XYZ file of C-alpha atoms in Angstrom:
542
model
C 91.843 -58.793 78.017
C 92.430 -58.233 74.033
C 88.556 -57.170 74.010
C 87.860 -59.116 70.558
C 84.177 -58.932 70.281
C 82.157 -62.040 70.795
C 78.228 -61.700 70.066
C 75.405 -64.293 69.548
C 71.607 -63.773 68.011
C 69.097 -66.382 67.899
C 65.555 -66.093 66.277
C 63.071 -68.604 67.491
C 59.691 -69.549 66.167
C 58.318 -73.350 67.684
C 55.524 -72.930 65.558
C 57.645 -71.544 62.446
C 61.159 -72.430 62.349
C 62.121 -76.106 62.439
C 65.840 -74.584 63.772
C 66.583 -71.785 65.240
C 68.319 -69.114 63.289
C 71.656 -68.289 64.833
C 74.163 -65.791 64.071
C 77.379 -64.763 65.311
C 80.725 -63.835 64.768
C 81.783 -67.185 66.301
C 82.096 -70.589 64.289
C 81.789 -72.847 67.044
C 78.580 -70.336 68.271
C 76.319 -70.456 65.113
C 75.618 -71.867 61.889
C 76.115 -68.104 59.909
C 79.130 -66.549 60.573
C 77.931 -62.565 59.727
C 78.941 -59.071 60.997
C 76.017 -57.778 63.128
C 74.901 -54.186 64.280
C 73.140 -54.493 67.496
C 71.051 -51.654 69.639
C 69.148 -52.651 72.867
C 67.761 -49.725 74.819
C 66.792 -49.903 78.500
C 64.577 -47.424 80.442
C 62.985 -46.828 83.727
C 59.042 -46.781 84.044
C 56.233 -47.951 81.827
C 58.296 -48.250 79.305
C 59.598 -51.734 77.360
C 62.977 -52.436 76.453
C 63.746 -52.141 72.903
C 66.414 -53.588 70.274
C 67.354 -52.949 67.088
C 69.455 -56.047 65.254
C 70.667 -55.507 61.799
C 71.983 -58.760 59.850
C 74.482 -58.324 56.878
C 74.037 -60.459 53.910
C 72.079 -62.859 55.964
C 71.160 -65.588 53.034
C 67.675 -64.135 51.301
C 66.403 -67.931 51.910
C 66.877 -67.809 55.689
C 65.669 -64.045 55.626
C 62.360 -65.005 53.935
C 61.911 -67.875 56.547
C 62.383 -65.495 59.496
C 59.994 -63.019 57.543
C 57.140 -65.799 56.992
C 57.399 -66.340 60.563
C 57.220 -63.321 62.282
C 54.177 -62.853 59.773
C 52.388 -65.934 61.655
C 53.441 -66.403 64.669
C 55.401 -65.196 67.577
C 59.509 -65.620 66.837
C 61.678 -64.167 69.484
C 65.629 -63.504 69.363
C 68.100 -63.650 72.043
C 70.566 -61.353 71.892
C 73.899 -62.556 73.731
C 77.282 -60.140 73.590
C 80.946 -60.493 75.330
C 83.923 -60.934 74.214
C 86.037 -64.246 72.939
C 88.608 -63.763 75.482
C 86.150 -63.441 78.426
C 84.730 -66.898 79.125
C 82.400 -65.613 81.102
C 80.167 -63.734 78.526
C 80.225 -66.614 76.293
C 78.737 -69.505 78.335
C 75.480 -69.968 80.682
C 73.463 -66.316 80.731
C 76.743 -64.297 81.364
C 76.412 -62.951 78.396
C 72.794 -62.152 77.784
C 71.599 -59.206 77.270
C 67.850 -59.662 76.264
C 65.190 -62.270 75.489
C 62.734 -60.019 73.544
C 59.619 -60.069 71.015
C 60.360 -59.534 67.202
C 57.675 -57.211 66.004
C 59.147 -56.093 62.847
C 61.750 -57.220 60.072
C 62.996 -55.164 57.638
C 64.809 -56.307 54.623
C 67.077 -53.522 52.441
C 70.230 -52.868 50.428
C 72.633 -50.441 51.860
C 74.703 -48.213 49.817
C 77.615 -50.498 50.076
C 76.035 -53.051 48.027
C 75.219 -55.196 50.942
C 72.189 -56.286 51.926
C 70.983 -55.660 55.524
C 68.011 -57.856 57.367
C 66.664 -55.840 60.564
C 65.319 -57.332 63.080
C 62.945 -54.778 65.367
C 61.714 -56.216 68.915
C 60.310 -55.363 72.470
C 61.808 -57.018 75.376
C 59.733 -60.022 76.198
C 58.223 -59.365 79.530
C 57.857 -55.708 78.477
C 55.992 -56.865 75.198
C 53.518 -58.906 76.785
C 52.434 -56.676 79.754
C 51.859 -53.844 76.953
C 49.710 -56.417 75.105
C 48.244 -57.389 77.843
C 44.543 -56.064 78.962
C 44.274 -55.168 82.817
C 40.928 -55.204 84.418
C 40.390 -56.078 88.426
C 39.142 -54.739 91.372
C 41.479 -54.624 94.578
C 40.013 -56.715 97.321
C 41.787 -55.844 100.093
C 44.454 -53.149 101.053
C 47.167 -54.768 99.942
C 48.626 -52.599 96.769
C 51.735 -55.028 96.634
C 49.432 -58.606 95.659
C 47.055 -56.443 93.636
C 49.874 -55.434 91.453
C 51.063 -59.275 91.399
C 47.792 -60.554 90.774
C 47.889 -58.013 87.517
C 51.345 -59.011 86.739
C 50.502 -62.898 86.762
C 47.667 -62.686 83.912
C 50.449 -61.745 81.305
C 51.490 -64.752 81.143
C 55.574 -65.960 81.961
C 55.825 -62.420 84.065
C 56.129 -62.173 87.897
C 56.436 -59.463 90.223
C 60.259 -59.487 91.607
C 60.843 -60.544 95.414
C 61.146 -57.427 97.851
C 58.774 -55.015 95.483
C 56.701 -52.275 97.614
C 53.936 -50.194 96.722
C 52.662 -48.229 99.406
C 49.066 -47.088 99.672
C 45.658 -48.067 100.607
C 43.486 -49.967 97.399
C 40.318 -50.431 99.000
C 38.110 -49.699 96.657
C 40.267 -49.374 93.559
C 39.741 -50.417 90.639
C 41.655 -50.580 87.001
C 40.023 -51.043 83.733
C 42.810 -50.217 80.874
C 44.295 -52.000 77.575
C 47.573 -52.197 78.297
C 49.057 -54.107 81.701
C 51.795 -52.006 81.750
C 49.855 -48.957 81.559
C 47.642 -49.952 84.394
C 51.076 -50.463 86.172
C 52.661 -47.556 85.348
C 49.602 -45.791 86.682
C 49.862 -47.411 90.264
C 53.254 -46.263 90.584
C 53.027 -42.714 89.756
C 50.027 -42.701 92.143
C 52.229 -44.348 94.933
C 55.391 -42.241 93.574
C 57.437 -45.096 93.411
C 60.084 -46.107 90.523
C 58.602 -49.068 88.204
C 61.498 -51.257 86.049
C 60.389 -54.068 83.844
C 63.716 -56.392 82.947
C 64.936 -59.659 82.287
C 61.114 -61.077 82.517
C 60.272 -59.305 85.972
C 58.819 -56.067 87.409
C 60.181 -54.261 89.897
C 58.667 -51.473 91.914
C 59.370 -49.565 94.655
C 62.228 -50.792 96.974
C 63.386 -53.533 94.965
C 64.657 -50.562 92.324
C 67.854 -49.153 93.610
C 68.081 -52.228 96.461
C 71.644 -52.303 97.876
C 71.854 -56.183 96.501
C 71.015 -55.167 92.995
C 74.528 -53.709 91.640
C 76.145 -53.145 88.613
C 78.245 -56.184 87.640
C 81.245 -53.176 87.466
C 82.734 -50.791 88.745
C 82.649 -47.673 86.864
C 86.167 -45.886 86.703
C 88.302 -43.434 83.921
C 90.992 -46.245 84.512
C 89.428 -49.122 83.456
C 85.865 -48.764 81.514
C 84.714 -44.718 81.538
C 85.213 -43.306 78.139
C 83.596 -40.542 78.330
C 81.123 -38.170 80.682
C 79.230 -35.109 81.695
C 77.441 -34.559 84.765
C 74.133 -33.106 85.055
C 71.899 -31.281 87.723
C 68.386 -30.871 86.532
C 64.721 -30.747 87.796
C 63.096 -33.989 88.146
C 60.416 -34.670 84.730
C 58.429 -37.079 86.440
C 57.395 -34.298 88.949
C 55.243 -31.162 88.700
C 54.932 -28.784 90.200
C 57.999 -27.584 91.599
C 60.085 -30.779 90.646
C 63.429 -31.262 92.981
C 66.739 -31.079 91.224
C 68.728 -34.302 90.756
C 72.167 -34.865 90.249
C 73.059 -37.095 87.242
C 76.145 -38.918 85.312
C 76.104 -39.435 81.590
C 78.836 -41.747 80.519
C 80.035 -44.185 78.118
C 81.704 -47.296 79.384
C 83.207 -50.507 77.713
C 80.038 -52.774 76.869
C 79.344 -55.106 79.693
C 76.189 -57.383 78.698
C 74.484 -57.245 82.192
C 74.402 -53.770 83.110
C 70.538 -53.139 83.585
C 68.158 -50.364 84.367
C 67.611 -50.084 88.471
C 70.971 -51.203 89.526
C 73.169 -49.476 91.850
C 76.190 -48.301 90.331
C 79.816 -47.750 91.839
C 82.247 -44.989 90.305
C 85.473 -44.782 91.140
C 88.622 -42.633 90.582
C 86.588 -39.281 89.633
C 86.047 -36.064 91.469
C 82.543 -34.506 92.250
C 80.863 -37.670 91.713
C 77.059 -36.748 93.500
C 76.432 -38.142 97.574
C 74.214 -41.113 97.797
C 73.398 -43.912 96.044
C 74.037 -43.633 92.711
C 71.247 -45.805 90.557
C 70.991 -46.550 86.348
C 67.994 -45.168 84.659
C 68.735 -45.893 80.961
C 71.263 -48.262 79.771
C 72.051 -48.367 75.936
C 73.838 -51.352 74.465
C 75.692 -50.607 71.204
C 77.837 -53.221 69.152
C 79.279 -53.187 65.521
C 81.314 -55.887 64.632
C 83.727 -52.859 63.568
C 82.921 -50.057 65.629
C 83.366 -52.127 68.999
C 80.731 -52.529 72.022
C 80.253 -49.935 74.410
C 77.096 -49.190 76.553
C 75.882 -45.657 77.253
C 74.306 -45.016 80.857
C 72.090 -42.482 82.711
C 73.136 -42.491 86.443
C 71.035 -40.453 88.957
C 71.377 -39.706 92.602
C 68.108 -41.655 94.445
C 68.226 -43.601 96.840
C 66.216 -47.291 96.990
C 62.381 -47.074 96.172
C 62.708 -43.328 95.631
C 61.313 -42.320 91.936
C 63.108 -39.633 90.272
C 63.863 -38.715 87.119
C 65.625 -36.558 84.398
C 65.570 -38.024 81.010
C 67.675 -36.462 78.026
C 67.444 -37.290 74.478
C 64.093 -39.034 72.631
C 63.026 -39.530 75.921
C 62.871 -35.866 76.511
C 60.236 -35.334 73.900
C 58.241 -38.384 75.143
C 57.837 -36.857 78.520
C 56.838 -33.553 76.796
C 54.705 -34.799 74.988
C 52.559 -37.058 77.508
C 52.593 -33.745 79.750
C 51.054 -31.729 77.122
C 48.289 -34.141 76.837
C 48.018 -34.835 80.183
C 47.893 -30.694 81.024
C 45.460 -30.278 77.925
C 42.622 -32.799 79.715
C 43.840 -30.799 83.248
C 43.247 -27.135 81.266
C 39.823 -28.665 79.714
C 38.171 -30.540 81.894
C 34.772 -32.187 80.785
C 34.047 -33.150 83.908
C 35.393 -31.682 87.805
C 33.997 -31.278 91.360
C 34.228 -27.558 93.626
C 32.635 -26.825 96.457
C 29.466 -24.660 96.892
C 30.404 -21.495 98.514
C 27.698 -19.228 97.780
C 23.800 -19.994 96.530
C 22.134 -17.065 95.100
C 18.128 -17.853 94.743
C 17.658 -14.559 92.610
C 18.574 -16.927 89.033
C 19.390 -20.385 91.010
C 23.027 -20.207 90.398
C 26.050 -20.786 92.644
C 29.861 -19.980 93.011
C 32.467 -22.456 94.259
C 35.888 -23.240 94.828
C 37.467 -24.682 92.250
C 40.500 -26.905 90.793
C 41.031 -29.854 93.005
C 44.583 -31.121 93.410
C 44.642 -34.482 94.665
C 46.548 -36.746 96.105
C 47.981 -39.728 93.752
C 47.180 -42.490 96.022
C 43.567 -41.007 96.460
C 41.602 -43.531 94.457
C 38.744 -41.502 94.207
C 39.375 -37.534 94.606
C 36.161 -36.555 93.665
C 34.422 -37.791 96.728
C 37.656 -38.833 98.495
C 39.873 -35.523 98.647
C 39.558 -31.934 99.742
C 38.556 -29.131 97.208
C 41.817 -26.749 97.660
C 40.226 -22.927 98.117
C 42.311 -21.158 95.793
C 40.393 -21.004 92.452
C 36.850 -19.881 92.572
C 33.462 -20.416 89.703
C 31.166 -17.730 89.993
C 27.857 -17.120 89.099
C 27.218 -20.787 87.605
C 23.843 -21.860 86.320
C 22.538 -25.449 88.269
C 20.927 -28.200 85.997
C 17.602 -29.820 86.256
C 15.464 -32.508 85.787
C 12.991 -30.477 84.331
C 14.005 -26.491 83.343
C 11.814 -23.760 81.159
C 10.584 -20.544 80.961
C 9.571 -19.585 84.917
C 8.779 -23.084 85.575
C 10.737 -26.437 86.426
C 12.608 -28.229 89.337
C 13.893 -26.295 91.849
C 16.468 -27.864 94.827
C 18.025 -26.431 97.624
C 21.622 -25.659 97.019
C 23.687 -24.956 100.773
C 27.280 -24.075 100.976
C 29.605 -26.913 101.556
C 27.772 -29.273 99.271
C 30.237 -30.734 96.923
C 29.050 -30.370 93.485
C 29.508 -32.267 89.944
C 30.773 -29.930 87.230
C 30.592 -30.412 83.780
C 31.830 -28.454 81.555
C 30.406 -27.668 77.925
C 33.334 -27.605 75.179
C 35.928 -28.584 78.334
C 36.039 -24.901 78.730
C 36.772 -23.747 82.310
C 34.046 -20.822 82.560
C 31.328 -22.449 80.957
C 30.724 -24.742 83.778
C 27.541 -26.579 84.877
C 26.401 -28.107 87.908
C 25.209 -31.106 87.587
C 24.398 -32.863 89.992
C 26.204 -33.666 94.058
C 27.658 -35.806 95.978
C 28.088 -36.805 99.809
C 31.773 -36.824 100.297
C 34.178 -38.770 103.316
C 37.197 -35.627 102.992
C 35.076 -33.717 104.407
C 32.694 -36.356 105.711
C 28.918 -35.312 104.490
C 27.027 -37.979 106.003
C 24.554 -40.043 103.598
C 21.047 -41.059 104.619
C 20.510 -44.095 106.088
C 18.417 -45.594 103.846
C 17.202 -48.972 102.182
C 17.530 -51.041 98.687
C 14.686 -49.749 96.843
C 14.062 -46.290 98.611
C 13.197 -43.372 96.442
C 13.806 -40.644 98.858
C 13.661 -37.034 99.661
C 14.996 -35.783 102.981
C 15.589 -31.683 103.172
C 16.691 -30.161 106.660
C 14.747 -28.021 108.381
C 17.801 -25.819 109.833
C 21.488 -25.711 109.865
C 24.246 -25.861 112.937
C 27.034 -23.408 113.448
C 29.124 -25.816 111.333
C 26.992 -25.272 108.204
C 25.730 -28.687 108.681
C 21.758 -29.716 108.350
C 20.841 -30.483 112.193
C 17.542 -31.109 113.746
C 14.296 -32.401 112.865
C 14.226 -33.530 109.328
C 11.402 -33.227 106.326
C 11.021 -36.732 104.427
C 9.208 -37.867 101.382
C 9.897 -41.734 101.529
C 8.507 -44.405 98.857
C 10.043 -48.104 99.613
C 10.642 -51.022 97.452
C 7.268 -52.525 98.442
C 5.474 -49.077 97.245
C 4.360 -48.153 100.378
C 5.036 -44.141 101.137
C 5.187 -41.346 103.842
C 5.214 -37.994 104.237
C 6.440 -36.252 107.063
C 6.320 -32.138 107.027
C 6.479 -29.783 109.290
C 2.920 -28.297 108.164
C 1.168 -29.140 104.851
C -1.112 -27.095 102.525
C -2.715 -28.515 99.712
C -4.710 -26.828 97.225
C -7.132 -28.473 94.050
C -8.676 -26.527 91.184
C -7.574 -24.402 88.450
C -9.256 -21.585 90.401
C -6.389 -21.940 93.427
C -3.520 -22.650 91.056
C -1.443 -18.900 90.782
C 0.138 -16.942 88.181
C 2.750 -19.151 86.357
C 6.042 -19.096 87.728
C 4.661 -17.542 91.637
C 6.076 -18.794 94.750
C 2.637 -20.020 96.757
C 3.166 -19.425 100.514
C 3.588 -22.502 102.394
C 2.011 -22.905 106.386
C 3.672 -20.953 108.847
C 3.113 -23.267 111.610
C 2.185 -27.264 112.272
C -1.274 -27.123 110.474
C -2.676 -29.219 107.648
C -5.047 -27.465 105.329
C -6.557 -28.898 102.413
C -8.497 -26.822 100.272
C -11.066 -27.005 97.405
C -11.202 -24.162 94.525
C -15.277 -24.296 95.480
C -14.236 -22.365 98.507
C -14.232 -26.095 101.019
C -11.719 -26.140 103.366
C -10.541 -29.046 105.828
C -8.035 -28.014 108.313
C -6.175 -29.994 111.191
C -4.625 -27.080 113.547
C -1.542 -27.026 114.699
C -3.509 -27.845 118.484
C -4.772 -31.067 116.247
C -8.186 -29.217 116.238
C -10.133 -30.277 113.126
C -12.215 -27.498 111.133
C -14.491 -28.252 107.984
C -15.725 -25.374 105.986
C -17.519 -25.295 102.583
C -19.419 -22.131 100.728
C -22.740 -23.023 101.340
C -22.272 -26.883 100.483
C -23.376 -29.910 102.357
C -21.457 -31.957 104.204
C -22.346 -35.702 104.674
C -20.293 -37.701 107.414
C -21.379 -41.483 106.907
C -19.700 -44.731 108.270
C -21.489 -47.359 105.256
C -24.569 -48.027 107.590
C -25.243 -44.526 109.560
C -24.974 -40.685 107.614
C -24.584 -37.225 109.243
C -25.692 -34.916 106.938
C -25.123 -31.099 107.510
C -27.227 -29.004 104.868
C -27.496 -25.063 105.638
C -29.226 -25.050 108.758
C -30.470 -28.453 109.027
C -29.126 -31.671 110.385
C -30.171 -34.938 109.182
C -29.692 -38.786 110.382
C -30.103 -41.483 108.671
């Protein structure tokens, strides 16, 4: 093999362009003959695939006609790159390299006098699950069809055969503006790798499979210009990330190495154990320069994710983990777990600082509160809240409360509200559509858990209400009513007393005798047609 470069770019717009625009260095392959600079850059995750093709002295007339398309409508370019004396690369898809959006074209005079079109572009499967909006509830358990079914409404994208995503969905649900976002997010939560290529996602086992290889072998003798080796901590994983073992090298350009293949190197020493698998792939051709392709090898085996990025992506992953650790360090809104009530200022202390499970769907009610960061001392919210008055509710240890948290600072935390929770399982009342419903214990087991007879205060949808108590006292008239902000004494045993600020006083004891006492008043018993009237001494019928 001489290795004369062979290359191929053509911009398509059905809409646009009568033709498509081809370039190459070929004259049987195009109708422009130009020299070409050509980038296309690969990575694993939620990530697109990107190129970067710059056209010298590409006619201004054709340049203007790509321009007015891309301005329009949608033109893509197909970037195909081999070499003349390697059939191969130069017929069928041997030689592709990527089918991808244009989203930008620049046009500019170098300092060599020669003008330079560039054409800037996303991969085209990559382009249109990042354009994509993702919305859907999972209806089953089934993680794998839930991702397919999200993967299908981008239009010309499937899910690729033997892709796994483990974890239960019931229950899930993704609302987000960007397909591959919503994708990305299921596979960090399943920790699982996530490749987007050639018009297909892969996840899980079908990155790194054992019939997914590199179409060569990598070895000093043959292809490997250059390397370094690399053992670093993994950047997809926090806290206490593993250490992977990884290969940069250069090799001679080969237009279908891809991201998630499993690559073979020969002929070297201290080459890492296992299955060796491409993260990051980065084509690079100059008509002048020649074509070589930079990779990112790391030690995983199939389905595993792992990761150590170098370079831009560095910075990317930096930066996402800053914001993500900024919403973690000020949260507006958290769970903990009541631990303490104190009624002397109605406040409580919890644990604290939940650290959940990814494939929990829904932590807050779903996952444990971990017991090594504790709130103390926090005020509790209410409906109604003022000077010694307002609305006062019982607050018992183990009840899983809402936090929020004024300015996202963690010490100026609120509760606001709770929540029955299934880690651990806090039963919820079984009640009906419509029910507005108070039920308070009247005693707690050894387990901290109400137990027992229970106090309700039940109104239904039809408006209909009961009240069940253990004993009742009611009192009417500004005379009984106490100094504002006084705890009045409830019964002390089964009775109901109902009593009058005139000093008259109906009682049911907690035998079920029934008393009736006024100050001196009369008292008239009457069913409509026959009256009892007790007045001082006397009785009267009538």
């Amino acid at each position: 093999m001489t290795f004369a470069l062979w290359y191929q770019v053509a911009v398509t717009s059905p809409g646009s362009l009568a033709q498509p625009v081809t370039v190459s260095n070929d004259v049987l392959a195009g109708s422009l003959v130009l020299d070409a600079e050509i980038t296309v850059t690969m990575t694993e995750g939620a990530a697109t695939d990107t190129f970067e093709v710059v056209l010298i002295n590409l006619p201004t007339d054709t340049a203007d006609l790509v321009r007015a398309a891309q301005a329009t409508t949608a033109v893509t370019a197909t970037i195909r790159l081999g070499y003349f004396d390697d059939v191969a690369t130069r017929t069928g898809d041997g030689g592709l390299v990527l089918v991808g959006r244009v989203t930008r074209v620049v046009n500019c005079v170098g300092e060599d006098g020669y003008g330079r079109t560039i054409l800037y572009g996303q991969e085209e499967a990559g382009y249109l699950l990042r354009n994509t909006p993702a919305a859907g509830q999972a209806t089953g358990t089934d993680a794998v069809r839930f991702a397919r079914d999200l993967v299908r409404r981008a239009g010309g994208v499937q899910l690729a055969p033997n892709s796994t995503l483990p974890g239960d969905l019931t229950g899930f649900t993704v609302r987000t503006g960007s397909t591959l976002d919503a994708l990305g997010a299921l596979a960090t939560r399943a920790a699982v790798p996530l490749v987007v290529r050639d018009g297909d996602v892969f996840l899980g086992d079908a990155v790194g499979a054992a019939t997914d290889t590199a179409p060569v072998a990598f070895d000093p003798d043959t292809n490997i210009v250059s390397l370094h080796s690399l053992d670093g901590e993994d950047t997809a994983s926090t806290p206490a990330p593993p250490v992977h073992s990884t290969l940069s090298m250069t090799v001679l350009g080969h237009p279908l190495l891809r991201v998630g293949q499993v690559a073979k190197v020969t002929g070297l020493s201290g080459v890492p154990s296992g299955t060796l698998r491409i993260s990051r792939v980065l084509h690079r051709f100059t008509t002048d320069g020649g074509y070589v392709a930079r990779l990112e090898l790391i030690a995983a085996e199939a389905g595993r994710r792992a990761q150590v990025t170098t370079g831009v992506q560095v910075v990317v992953d930096r930066w996402r983990e800053l914001v993500d650790r900024a919403q973690d360090d000020r949260p507006a809104i958290d769970v903990g777990e009541v631990t303490e009530y104190t009624a002397d200022g109605h406040v409580a202390s919890l644990q604290y600082a939940q650290q959940p499970d990814p494939a929990v769907a829904a932590p807050s009610v779903a996952g444990p509160v971990d017991g090594g960061t504790e709130l103390h001392g926090k005020p509790i919210s209410s409906a109604f809240a003022f000077d010694r008055t307002g609305l006062v509710v019982p607050v018992y240890p183990r009840m899983r409360a809402l936090l929020a948290h004024n300015r996202g600072l963690v010490n100026d935390a609120v509760l606001a509200g709770f929540l029955w929770t299934d880690e651990p399982e806090l039963r919820r009342p079984a009640n009906r559509p419509g029910d507005h419903w108070l039920a308070l214990p009247t005693g707690l087991g050894p387990d901290g858990l109400p137990t027992g007879p229970g106090v309700n205060d039940l109104t239904d949808a039809t408006g209909h209400r009961v009240i069940q108590a253990a004993g009742l006292r009611v009192q009417v008239g500004a005379g009984t009513l106490p100094e504002v902000g006084t705890r009045p004494d409830p019964p002390s045993d089964g009775s109901i007393t109902i009593e009058h600020e005139s000093g008259t006083r109906i009682r049911v004891g907690a035998d079920g005798g029934v008393t009736i006492t006024t100050d001196h008043q009369p008292i008239t018993l009457t069913n409509g047609g026959v009256s009892l009237k007790l007045d001082g001494t006397k009785v009267a019928v009538s």
